[in-house]
C-alpha cells in the first residue's frame, strides 16, 4: 500500500480525520484546491492509473454539476454572467457551487484513500480495547459488503454455468434469495466459530502487532500541531471567503496556507521521501 500505511493506526486515523474536517470547514477555494490535489495525488500513489479514471469519471463531473446546479437554482451575487427572461445567473453562484463540488470531491477522495489504508485490522487495533463489541461489529459490517458482492457474482456465474440464467427482475430476485440464505448460514458459522474461540470470555486478552515508535510520535505531533494552528486561525476569522454579494477574500494568511499545504500533503511527502530513500539505496548498491 505504501509507507504511510505502515505508521501506527492512531497516526493514520488522526491524519485523515484532520484533513477531512478541515476540508469541510475551509470553504475557501485556495484550501479546497490544495485538499483536492493532495487527495488526488495520494490516491494516485495508492491506486495508480485507476485513480485517474476515478477522478475523471466521478470527481470532475461532481464539481461541474455542483457548480452549474448552484448557478441555476440560487439567486445571489452582483456579477451577472448572463440573463434569460429577466433571470440573472451570477458568477458568485457559479463559483460557490464549484467550491462546494471541489469540497465534496476532495472529501470523497480522502475517504477512498482512508478505506484503502485504514484496514479493519487497524480499526480493531485502535478501538478494540475501548469499544470491543462496537469495533467488531463495524469491521464485520465493512467486510460484509465486498463479501456479499463477491458471493453475488459467484451465484451469477453458477447460474450461467448450469444454463439457468434468467434475465430481468426474476433473476435479481432469485440471486437475492440465494444471497440471503448464504448470508444467514455464514453468520451462524461465524457466531459458532467466535463462541468456540472464547469470544464471550470476559478475561480474554487483546493482541496488536502495532507498536507506537518515535517516528509515529513525531508525525502525530506535527499533525496535531498543524491542526490546532489551523483551527485557531479559522476561529479567529483568517482566510474568510464571502460570496453572498460579491466574492471577497478576507484576512488571507500565508502562514495558514503553508500549514494547510504541509498537513494536506503529509502522506504524499512521506511516500515521496520513502521513494527517494529507496532510489538512493539502490544507487549505492549499483
PDB file of C-alpha atoms in Angstrom:
ATOM      1  CA  UNK A   1       0.000   0.000   0.000  1.00  0.00           C
ATOM      2  CA  UNK A   2       2.756   2.460   0.806  1.00  0.00           C
ATOM      3  CA  UNK A   3       4.995   3.872   3.501  1.00  0.00           C
ATOM      4  CA  UNK A   4       2.343   5.938   5.234  1.00  0.00           C
ATOM      5  CA  UNK A   5       0.177   2.862   5.788  1.00  0.00           C
ATOM      6  CA  UNK A   6       2.989   1.379   7.913  1.00  0.00           C
ATOM      7  CA  UNK A   7       2.558   4.029  10.604  1.00  0.00           C
ATOM      8  CA  UNK A   8       0.638   3.361  13.798  1.00  0.00           C
ATOM      9  CA  UNK A   9      -3.161   3.368  13.334  1.00  0.00           C
ATOM     10  CA  UNK A  10      -3.583   6.387  15.601  1.00  0.00           C
ATOM     11  CA  UNK A  11      -1.343   8.435  13.272  1.00  0.00           C
ATOM     12  CA  UNK A  12      -3.240   7.377  10.161  1.00  0.00           C
ATOM     13  CA  UNK A  13      -6.626   7.989  11.773  1.00  0.00           C
ATOM     14  CA  UNK A  14      -5.592  11.418  13.087  1.00  0.00           C
ATOM     15  CA  UNK A  15      -4.287  12.473   9.679  1.00  0.00           C
ATOM     16  CA  UNK A  16      -7.407  11.521   7.740  1.00  0.00           C
ATOM     17  CA  UNK A  17      -9.792  12.997  10.294  1.00  0.00           C
ATOM     18  CA  UNK A  18      -7.819  16.266  10.400  1.00  0.00           C
ATOM     19  CA  UNK A  19      -7.721  16.636   6.620  1.00  0.00           C
ATOM     20  CA  UNK A  20     -11.379  15.691   6.122  1.00  0.00           C
ATOM     21  CA  UNK A  21     -12.636  18.013   8.873  1.00  0.00           C
ATOM     22  CA  UNK A  22     -10.576  20.954   7.618  1.00  0.00           C
ATOM     23  CA  UNK A  23     -11.646  20.299   4.029  1.00  0.00           C
ATOM     24  CA  UNK A  24     -15.276  20.671   5.131  1.00  0.00           C
ATOM     25  CA  UNK A  25     -14.669  23.697   7.358  1.00  0.00           C
ATOM     26  CA  UNK A  26     -12.426  25.623   4.939  1.00  0.00           C
ATOM     27  CA  UNK A  27     -14.750  26.615   2.097  1.00  0.00           C
ATOM     28  CA  UNK A  28     -12.033  28.933   0.768  1.00  0.00           C
ATOM     29  CA  UNK A  29     -11.204  27.800  -2.811  1.00  0.00           C
ATOM     30  CA  UNK A  30      -7.443  28.029  -2.209  1.00  0.00           C
ATOM     31  CA  UNK A  31      -7.599  25.455   0.584  1.00  0.00           C
ATOM     32  CA  UNK A  32     -10.136  23.298  -1.231  1.00  0.00           C
ATOM     33  CA  UNK A  33      -7.907  23.073  -4.300  1.00  0.00           C
ATOM     34  CA  UNK A  34      -4.946  22.118  -2.109  1.00  0.00           C
ATOM     35  CA  UNK A  35      -7.020  19.435  -0.387  1.00  0.00           C
ATOM     36  CA  UNK A  36      -8.321  18.100  -3.701  1.00  0.00           C
ATOM     37  CA  UNK A  37      -4.840  17.961  -5.272  1.00  0.00           C
ATOM     38  CA  UNK A  38      -3.342  16.344  -2.171  1.00  0.00           C
ATOM     39  CA  UNK A  39      -6.081  13.714  -2.015  1.00  0.00           C
ATOM     40  CA  UNK A  40      -5.867  13.015  -5.750  1.00  0.00           C
ATOM     41  CA  UNK A  41      -2.063  12.720  -5.570  1.00  0.00           C
ATOM     42  CA  UNK A  42      -2.184  10.293  -2.666  1.00  0.00           C
ATOM     43  CA  UNK A  43      -4.971   8.285  -4.306  1.00  0.00           C
ATOM     44  CA  UNK A  44      -2.853   8.061  -7.457  1.00  0.00           C
ATOM     45  CA  UNK A  45       0.062   6.738  -5.377  1.00  0.00           C
ATOM     46  CA  UNK A  46      -2.218   4.083  -3.903  1.00  0.00           C
ATOM     47  CA  UNK A  47      -4.205   3.056  -6.997  1.00  0.00           C
ATOM     48  CA  UNK A  48      -2.119   4.128  -9.988  1.00  0.00           C
ATOM     49  CA  UNK A  49      -3.968   4.576 -13.278  1.00  0.00           C
ATOM     50  CA  UNK A  50      -7.269   3.532 -11.701  1.00  0.00           C
ATOM     51  CA  UNK A  51      -7.170   6.756  -9.687  1.00  0.00           C
ATOM     52  CA  UNK A  52      -7.077   8.842 -12.868  1.00  0.00           C
ATOM     53  CA  UNK A  53     -10.124   7.032 -14.200  1.00  0.00           C
ATOM     54  CA  UNK A  54     -11.989   7.552 -10.924  1.00  0.00           C
ATOM     55  CA  UNK A  55     -11.197  11.264 -10.826  1.00  0.00           C
ATOM     56  CA  UNK A  56     -12.111  11.844 -14.477  1.00  0.00           C
ATOM     57  CA  UNK A  57     -15.357   9.848 -14.344  1.00  0.00           C
ATOM     58  CA  UNK A  58     -16.575  10.854 -10.894  1.00  0.00           C
ATOM     59  CA  UNK A  59     -14.760  13.718  -9.138  1.00  0.00           C
ATOM     60  CA  UNK A  60     -14.652  16.198 -12.020  1.00  0.00           C
ATOM     61  CA  UNK A  61     -18.321  15.648 -13.027  1.00  0.00           C
ATOM     62  CA  UNK A  62     -19.352  16.244  -9.396  1.00  0.00           C
ATOM     63  CA  UNK A  63     -17.552  19.600  -9.451  1.00  0.00           C
ATOM     64  CA  UNK A  64     -19.148  20.596 -12.750  1.00  0.00           C
ATOM     65  CA  UNK A  65     -22.670  19.507 -11.754  1.00  0.00           C
ATOM     66  CA  UNK A  66     -22.462  21.259  -8.366  1.00  0.00           C
ATOM     67  CA  UNK A  67     -21.329  24.498  -9.991  1.00  0.00           C
ATOM     68  CA  UNK A  68     -23.988  24.508 -12.689  1.00  0.00           C
ATOM     69  CA  UNK A  69     -26.760  23.389 -10.308  1.00  0.00           C
ATOM     70  CA  UNK A  70     -25.952  26.130  -7.791  1.00  0.00           C
ATOM     71  CA  UNK A  71     -25.830  28.778 -10.521  1.00  0.00           C
ATOM     72  CA  UNK A  72     -29.179  27.710 -11.994  1.00  0.00           C
ATOM     73  CA  UNK A  73     -31.184  27.465  -8.773  1.00  0.00           C
ATOM     74  CA  UNK A  74     -29.650  30.083  -6.458  1.00  0.00           C
ATOM     75  CA  UNK A  75     -30.146  33.832  -6.695  1.00  0.00           C
ATOM     76  CA  UNK A  76     -27.466  35.987  -5.094  1.00  0.00           C
ATOM     77  CA  UNK A  77     -24.415  37.922  -6.177  1.00  0.00           C
ATOM     78  CA  UNK A  78     -23.931  41.040  -8.253  1.00  0.00           C
ATOM     79  CA  UNK A  79     -21.639  39.816 -11.065  1.00  0.00           C
ATOM     80  CA  UNK A  80     -24.116  38.799 -13.764  1.00  0.00           C
ATOM     81  CA  UNK A  81     -22.796  36.315 -16.310  1.00  0.00           C
ATOM     82  CA  UNK A  82     -25.929  36.190 -18.469  1.00  0.00           C
ATOM     83  CA  UNK A  83     -29.682  36.583 -18.193  1.00  0.00           C
ATOM     84  CA  UNK A  84     -32.582  34.513 -19.502  1.00  0.00           C
ATOM     85  CA  UNK A  85     -36.065  36.095 -19.389  1.00  0.00           C
ATOM     86  CA  UNK A  86     -35.088  38.549 -16.634  1.00  0.00           C
ATOM     87  CA  UNK A  87     -33.464  35.754 -14.586  1.00  0.00           C
ATOM     88  CA  UNK A  88     -29.840  36.604 -13.867  1.00  0.00           C
ATOM     89  CA  UNK A  89     -27.148  33.979 -13.420  1.00  0.00           C
ATOM     90  CA  UNK A  90     -24.222  35.268 -11.380  1.00  0.00           C
ATOM     91  CA  UNK A  91     -20.561  34.384 -11.046  1.00  0.00           C
ATOM     92  CA  UNK A  92     -20.892  34.216  -7.256  1.00  0.00           C
ATOM     93  CA  UNK A  93     -23.404  31.361  -7.501  1.00  0.00           C
ATOM     94  CA  UNK A  94     -21.231  29.518 -10.013  1.00  0.00           C
ATOM     95  CA  UNK A  95     -18.010  29.887  -8.032  1.00  0.00           C
ATOM     96  CA  UNK A  96     -19.581  28.880  -4.735  1.00  0.00           C
ATOM     97  CA  UNK A  97     -21.155  25.857  -6.422  1.00  0.00           C
ATOM     98  CA  UNK A  98     -17.775  24.900  -7.868  1.00  0.00           C
ATOM     99  CA  UNK A  99     -16.211  25.277  -4.411  1.00  0.00           C
ATOM    100  CA  UNK A 100     -18.876  23.006  -2.947  1.00  0.00           C
ATOM    101  CA  UNK A 101     -18.217  20.457  -5.686  1.00  0.00           C
ATOM    102  CA  UNK A 102     -14.468  20.566  -5.051  1.00  0.00           C
ATOM    103  CA  UNK A 103     -15.098  20.112  -1.331  1.00  0.00           C
ATOM    104  CA  UNK A 104     -17.374  17.114  -1.929  1.00  0.00           C
ATOM    105  CA  UNK A 105     -14.937  15.531  -4.379  1.00  0.00           C
ATOM    106  CA  UNK A 106     -11.978  16.091  -2.061  1.00  0.00           C
ATOM    107  CA  UNK A 107     -13.792  14.503   0.900  1.00  0.00           C
ATOM    108  CA  UNK A 108     -14.855  11.512  -1.211  1.00  0.00           C
ATOM    109  CA  UNK A 109     -11.292  11.010  -2.466  1.00  0.00           C
ATOM    110  CA  UNK A 110      -9.923  11.232   1.066  1.00  0.00           C
ATOM    111  CA  UNK A 111     -12.438   8.636   2.257  1.00  0.00           C
ATOM    112  CA  UNK A 112     -11.431   6.412  -0.671  1.00  0.00           C
ATOM    113  CA  UNK A 113      -7.811   6.666   0.477  1.00  0.00           C
ATOM    114  CA  UNK A 114      -8.921   6.035   4.055  1.00  0.00           C
ATOM    115  CA  UNK A 115     -10.701   2.805   3.084  1.00  0.00           C
ATOM    116  CA  UNK A 116      -7.529   1.550   1.398  1.00  0.00           C
ATOM    117  CA  UNK A 117      -5.044   2.484   4.117  1.00  0.00           C
ATOM    118  CA  UNK A 118      -7.075   2.151   7.308  1.00  0.00           C
ATOM    119  CA  UNK A 119      -7.990  -1.523   7.205  1.00  0.00           C
ATOM    120  CA  UNK A 120     -10.244  -3.438   9.576  1.00  0.00           C
ATOM    121  CA  UNK A 121      -7.180  -4.723  11.412  1.00  0.00           C
ATOM    122  CA  UNK A 122      -6.059  -1.152  12.141  1.00  0.00           C
ATOM    123  CA  UNK A 123      -9.571  -0.243  13.258  1.00  0.00           C
ATOM    124  CA  UNK A 124      -9.594  -3.144  15.701  1.00  0.00           C
ATOM    125  CA  UNK A 125      -6.116  -2.282  16.958  1.00  0.00           C
ATOM    126  CA  UNK A 126      -7.096   1.349  17.589  1.00  0.00           C
ATOM    127  CA  UNK A 127     -10.549   0.976  19.141  1.00  0.00           C
ATOM    128  CA  UNK A 128     -10.618  -2.709  20.125  1.00  0.00           C
ATOM    129  CA  UNK A 129      -9.705  -2.114  23.758  1.00  0.00           C
ATOM    130  CA  UNK A 130     -12.097   0.806  24.229  1.00  0.00           C
ATOM    131  CA  UNK A 131     -15.143  -0.401  22.267  1.00  0.00           C
ATOM    132  CA  UNK A 132     -14.537  -4.104  21.553  1.00  0.00           C
ATOM    133  CA  UNK A 133     -18.085  -5.089  20.573  1.00  0.00           C
ATOM    134  CA  UNK A 134     -18.792  -1.949  18.533  1.00  0.00           C
ATOM    135  CA  UNK A 135     -15.430  -2.184  16.760  1.00  0.00           C
ATOM    136  CA  UNK A 136     -16.005  -5.820  15.882  1.00  0.00           C
ATOM    137  CA  UNK A 137     -19.486  -5.047  14.573  1.00  0.00           C
ATOM    138  CA  UNK A 138     -18.242  -2.141  12.476  1.00  0.00           C
ATOM    139  CA  UNK A 139     -15.301  -4.061  11.000  1.00  0.00           C
ATOM    140  CA  UNK A 140     -17.532  -7.036  10.176  1.00  0.00           C
ATOM    141  CA  UNK A 141     -20.030  -4.689   8.507  1.00  0.00           C
ATOM    142  CA  UNK A 142     -17.305  -3.184   6.323  1.00  0.00           C
ATOM    143  CA  UNK A 143     -16.120  -6.669   5.413  1.00  0.00           C
ATOM    144  CA  UNK A 144     -19.687  -7.792   4.736  1.00  0.00           C
ATOM    145  CA  UNK A 145     -20.158  -5.509   1.712  1.00  0.00           C
ATOM    146  CA  UNK A 146     -17.324  -6.836  -0.514  1.00  0.00           C
ATOM    147  CA  UNK A 147     -18.050 -10.399   0.588  1.00  0.00           C
ATOM    148  CA  UNK A 148     -21.680 -10.117  -0.470  1.00  0.00           C
ATOM    149  CA  UNK A 149     -20.700  -8.599  -3.805  1.00  0.00           C
ATOM    150  CA  UNK A 150     -18.262 -11.454  -4.414  1.00  0.00           C
ATOM    151  CA  UNK A 151     -20.892 -14.003  -3.397  1.00  0.00           C
ATOM    152  CA  UNK A 152     -23.452 -12.395  -5.728  1.00  0.00           C
ATOM    153  CA  UNK A 153     -21.012 -12.629  -8.638  1.00  0.00           C
ATOM    154  CA  UNK A 154     -20.370 -16.293  -7.829  1.00  0.00           C
ATOM    155  CA  UNK A 155     -24.116 -17.016  -7.815  1.00  0.00           C
ATOM    156  CA  UNK A 156     -24.491 -15.315 -11.173  1.00  0.00           C
ATOM    157  CA  UNK A 157     -21.565 -17.277 -12.647  1.00  0.00           C
ATOM    158  CA  UNK A 158     -23.042 -20.519 -11.288  1.00  0.00           C
ATOM    159  CA  UNK A 159     -26.389 -19.756 -12.923  1.00  0.00           C
ATOM    160  CA  UNK A 160     -24.663 -19.057 -16.219  1.00  0.00           C
ATOM    161  CA  UNK A 161     -22.603 -22.242 -15.903  1.00  0.00           C
ATOM    162  CA  UNK A 162     -25.641 -24.514 -15.469  1.00  0.00           C
ATOM    163  CA  UNK A 163     -27.616 -22.648 -18.123  1.00  0.00           C
ATOM    164  CA  UNK A 164     -30.206 -21.421 -15.638  1.00  0.00           C
ATOM    165  CA  UNK A 165     -29.697 -17.678 -16.042  1.00  0.00           C
ATOM    166  CA  UNK A 166     -32.882 -15.641 -16.263  1.00  0.00           C
ATOM    167  CA  UNK A 167     -32.827 -12.026 -17.360  1.00  0.00           C
ATOM    168  CA  UNK A 168     -34.580  -9.172 -15.615  1.00  0.00           C
ATOM    169  CA  UNK A 169     -36.300  -8.901 -12.253  1.00  0.00           C
ATOM    170  CA  UNK A 170     -36.764 -12.663 -11.793  1.00  0.00           C
ATOM    171  CA  UNK A 171     -33.004 -13.228 -11.980  1.00  0.00           C
ATOM    172  CA  UNK A 172     -32.402 -10.453  -9.443  1.00  0.00           C
ATOM    173  CA  UNK A 173     -34.996 -11.904  -7.050  1.00  0.00           C
ATOM    174  CA  UNK A 174     -33.503 -15.417  -7.302  1.00  0.00           C
ATOM    175  CA  UNK A 175     -29.977 -14.125  -6.710  1.00  0.00           C
ATOM    176  CA  UNK A 176     -31.138 -12.063  -3.747  1.00  0.00           C
ATOM    177  CA  UNK A 177     -32.928 -15.052  -2.201  1.00  0.00           C
ATOM    178  CA  UNK A 178     -29.842 -17.237  -2.561  1.00  0.00           C
ATOM    179  CA  UNK A 179     -27.656 -14.431  -1.208  1.00  0.00           C
ATOM    180  CA  UNK A 180     -29.814 -14.032   1.909  1.00  0.00           C
ATOM    181  CA  UNK A 181     -29.705 -17.788   2.573  1.00  0.00           C
ATOM    182  CA  UNK A 182     -25.922 -17.892   2.214  1.00  0.00           C
ATOM    183  CA  UNK A 183     -25.555 -14.814   4.441  1.00  0.00           C
ATOM    184  CA  UNK A 184     -27.627 -16.357   7.228  1.00  0.00           C
ATOM    185  CA  UNK A 185     -25.658 -19.585   7.019  1.00  0.00           C
ATOM    186  CA  UNK A 186     -22.323 -17.767   7.158  1.00  0.00           C
ATOM    187  CA  UNK A 187     -23.480 -15.628  10.095  1.00  0.00           C
ATOM    188  CA  UNK A 188     -24.322 -18.780  12.060  1.00  0.00           C
ATOM    189  CA  UNK A 189     -20.917 -20.270  11.206  1.00  0.00           C
ATOM    190  CA  UNK A 190     -19.184 -17.062  12.301  1.00  0.00           C
ATOM    191  CA  UNK A 191     -21.094 -16.984  15.610  1.00  0.00           C
ATOM    192  CA  UNK A 192     -20.233 -20.643  16.329  1.00  0.00           C
ATOM    193  CA  UNK A 193     -16.572 -20.038  15.488  1.00  0.00           C
ATOM    194  CA  UNK A 194     -16.352 -16.994  17.772  1.00  0.00           C
ATOM    195  CA  UNK A 195     -18.046 -18.903  20.603  1.00  0.00           C
ATOM    196  CA  UNK A 196     -15.612 -21.837  20.241  1.00  0.00           C
ATOM    197  CA  UNK A 197     -12.659 -19.427  20.307  1.00  0.00           C
ATOM    198  CA  UNK A 198     -13.838 -17.961  23.596  1.00  0.00           C
ATOM    199  CA  UNK A 199     -15.028 -14.551  22.462  1.00  0.00           C
ATOM    200  CA  UNK A 200     -17.617 -14.470  25.250  1.00  0.00           C
ATOM    201  CA  UNK A 201     -14.883 -14.956  27.855  1.00  0.00           C
ATOM    202  CA  UNK A 202     -14.526 -11.747  29.890  1.00  0.00           C
ATOM    203  CA  UNK A 203     -10.874 -12.495  30.648  1.00  0.00           C
ATOM    204  CA  UNK A 204      -9.797 -12.673  27.022  1.00  0.00           C
ATOM    205  CA  UNK A 205      -6.544 -10.937  26.092  1.00  0.00           C
ATOM    206  CA  UNK A 206      -6.008  -8.337  23.379  1.00  0.00           C
ATOM    207  CA  UNK A 207      -3.313  -8.663  20.719  1.00  0.00           C
ATOM    208  CA  UNK A 208      -1.991  -5.930  18.459  1.00  0.00           C
ATOM    209  CA  UNK A 209       1.055  -6.133  16.231  1.00  0.00           C
ATOM    210  CA  UNK A 210       1.356  -2.352  16.051  1.00  0.00           C
ATOM    211  CA  UNK A 211       3.828  -0.564  18.323  1.00  0.00           C
ATOM    212  CA  UNK A 212       3.999   3.185  18.807  1.00  0.00           C
ATOM    213  CA  UNK A 213       7.505   4.264  17.761  1.00  0.00           C
ATOM    214  CA  UNK A 214       9.426   7.522  17.816  1.00  0.00           C
ATOM    215  CA  UNK A 215       8.611   8.335  14.183  1.00  0.00           C
ATOM    216  CA  UNK A 216       4.924   7.772  14.921  1.00  0.00           C
ATOM    217  CA  UNK A 217       5.121  10.247  17.793  1.00  0.00           C
ATOM    218  CA  UNK A 218       6.908  12.803  15.600  1.00  0.00           C
ATOM    219  CA  UNK A 219       4.395  12.616  12.737  1.00  0.00           C
ATOM    220  CA  UNK A 220       1.424  12.626  15.129  1.00  0.00           C
ATOM    221  CA  UNK A 221       2.811  15.704  16.899  1.00  0.00           C
ATOM    222  CA  UNK A 222       3.178  17.511  13.553  1.00  0.00           C
ATOM    223  CA  UNK A 223      -0.371  16.607  12.503  1.00  0.00           C
ATOM    224  CA  UNK A 224      -1.918  17.720  15.795  1.00  0.00           C
ATOM    225  CA  UNK A 225       0.145  20.913  15.894  1.00  0.00           C
ATOM    226  CA  UNK A 226      -0.860  21.923  12.365  1.00  0.00           C
ATOM    227  CA  UNK A 227      -4.494  21.017  13.008  1.00  0.00           C
ATOM    228  CA  UNK A 228      -4.629  23.115  16.181  1.00  0.00           C
ATOM    229  CA  UNK A 229      -2.969  26.098  14.452  1.00  0.00           C
ATOM    230  CA  UNK A 230      -5.398  25.887  11.528  1.00  0.00           C
ATOM    231  CA  UNK A 231      -8.422  25.511  13.810  1.00  0.00           C
ATOM    232  CA  UNK A 232      -7.389  28.535  15.906  1.00  0.00           C
ATOM    233  CA  UNK A 233      -6.741  30.719  12.848  1.00  0.00           C
ATOM    234  CA  UNK A 234     -10.052  29.666  11.328  1.00  0.00           C
ATOM    235  CA  UNK A 235     -11.831  30.526  14.566  1.00  0.00           C
ATOM    236  CA  UNK A 236     -10.241  33.976  14.553  1.00  0.00           C
ATOM    237  CA  UNK A 237     -11.569  34.731  11.088  1.00  0.00           C
ATOM    238  CA  UNK A 238      -8.482  34.228   8.945  1.00  0.00           C
ATOM    239  CA  UNK A 239      -8.934  33.179   5.300  1.00  0.00           C
ATOM    240  CA  UNK A 240     -12.620  34.092   5.266  1.00  0.00           C
ATOM    241  CA  UNK A 241     -14.412  33.646   1.947  1.00  0.00           C
ATOM    242  CA  UNK A 242     -17.532  35.702   1.217  1.00  0.00           C
ATOM    243  CA  UNK A 243     -19.763  35.006  -1.758  1.00  0.00           C
ATOM    244  CA  UNK A 244     -23.252  36.307  -0.932  1.00  0.00           C
ATOM    245  CA  UNK A 245     -22.988  39.697  -2.671  1.00  0.00           C
ATOM    246  CA  UNK A 246     -19.558  39.633  -4.204  1.00  0.00           C
ATOM    247  CA  UNK A 247     -16.521  37.411  -3.900  1.00  0.00           C
ATOM    248  CA  UNK A 248     -14.258  38.615  -1.096  1.00  0.00           C
ATOM    249  CA  UNK A 249     -11.143  37.033   0.389  1.00  0.00           C
ATOM    250  CA  UNK A 250     -10.568  38.440   3.876  1.00  0.00           C
ATOM    251  CA  UNK A 251      -7.565  38.140   6.204  1.00  0.00           C
ATOM    252  CA  UNK A 252      -5.524  35.879   3.956  1.00  0.00           C
ATOM    253  CA  UNK A 253      -2.548  34.391   5.774  1.00  0.00           C
ATOM    254  CA  UNK A 254       0.406  32.803   4.011  1.00  0.00           C
ATOM    255  CA  UNK A 255       1.350  31.043   7.246  1.00  0.00           C
ATOM    256  CA  UNK A 256      -2.092  29.450   7.356  1.00  0.00           C
ATOM    257  CA  UNK A 257      -1.821  28.402   3.708  1.00  0.00           C
ATOM    258  CA  UNK A 258       1.612  26.877   4.336  1.00  0.00           C
ATOM    259  CA  UNK A 259       0.335  24.940   7.369  1.00  0.00           C
ATOM    260  CA  UNK A 260      -2.611  23.575   5.395  1.00  0.00           C
ATOM    261  CA  UNK A 261      -0.357  22.632   2.484  1.00  0.00           C
ATOM    262  CA  UNK A 262       2.046  20.694   4.727  1.00  0.00           C
ATOM    263  CA  UNK A 263      -0.814  18.915   6.506  1.00  0.00           C
ATOM    264  CA  UNK A 264      -2.704  18.003   3.320  1.00  0.00           C
ATOM    265  CA  UNK A 265       0.387  16.710   1.523  1.00  0.00           C
ATOM    266  CA  UNK A 266       1.840  14.979   4.606  1.00  0.00           C
ATOM    267  CA  UNK A 267       1.113  11.456   3.344  1.00  0.00           C
ATOM    268  CA  UNK A 268       2.381  12.333  -0.155  1.00  0.00           C
ATOM    269  CA  UNK A 269       5.616  13.749   1.289  1.00  0.00           C
ATOM    270  CA  UNK A 270       6.181  10.573   3.314  1.00  0.00           C
ATOM    271  CA  UNK A 271       5.621   8.382   0.241  1.00  0.00           C
ATOM    272  CA  UNK A 272       7.972  10.507  -1.872  1.00  0.00           C
ATOM    273  CA  UNK A 273      10.611  10.531   0.858  1.00  0.00           C
ATOM    274  CA  UNK A 274      10.494   6.750   1.065  1.00  0.00           C
ATOM    275  CA  UNK A 275      10.789   6.528  -2.719  1.00  0.00           C
ATOM    276  CA  UNK A 276      13.844   8.798  -2.734  1.00  0.00           C
ATOM    277  CA  UNK A 277      15.451   6.757   0.040  1.00  0.00           C
ATOM    278  CA  UNK A 278      14.897   3.518  -1.884  1.00  0.00           C
ATOM    279  CA  UNK A 279      16.333   5.078  -5.024  1.00  0.00           C
ATOM    280  CA  UNK A 280      19.442   6.232  -3.136  1.00  0.00           C
ATOM    281  CA  UNK A 281      19.935   2.784  -1.585  1.00  0.00           C
ATOM    282  CA  UNK A 282      19.673   1.110  -4.986  1.00  0.00           C
ATOM    283  CA  UNK A 283      22.039   3.633  -6.499  1.00  0.00           C
ATOM    284  CA  UNK A 284      24.613   2.986  -3.782  1.00  0.00           C
ATOM    285  CA  UNK A 285      24.393  -0.759  -4.332  1.00  0.00           C
ATOM    286  CA  UNK A 286      24.898  -0.482  -8.090  1.00  0.00           C
TER     287      UNK A 286
END
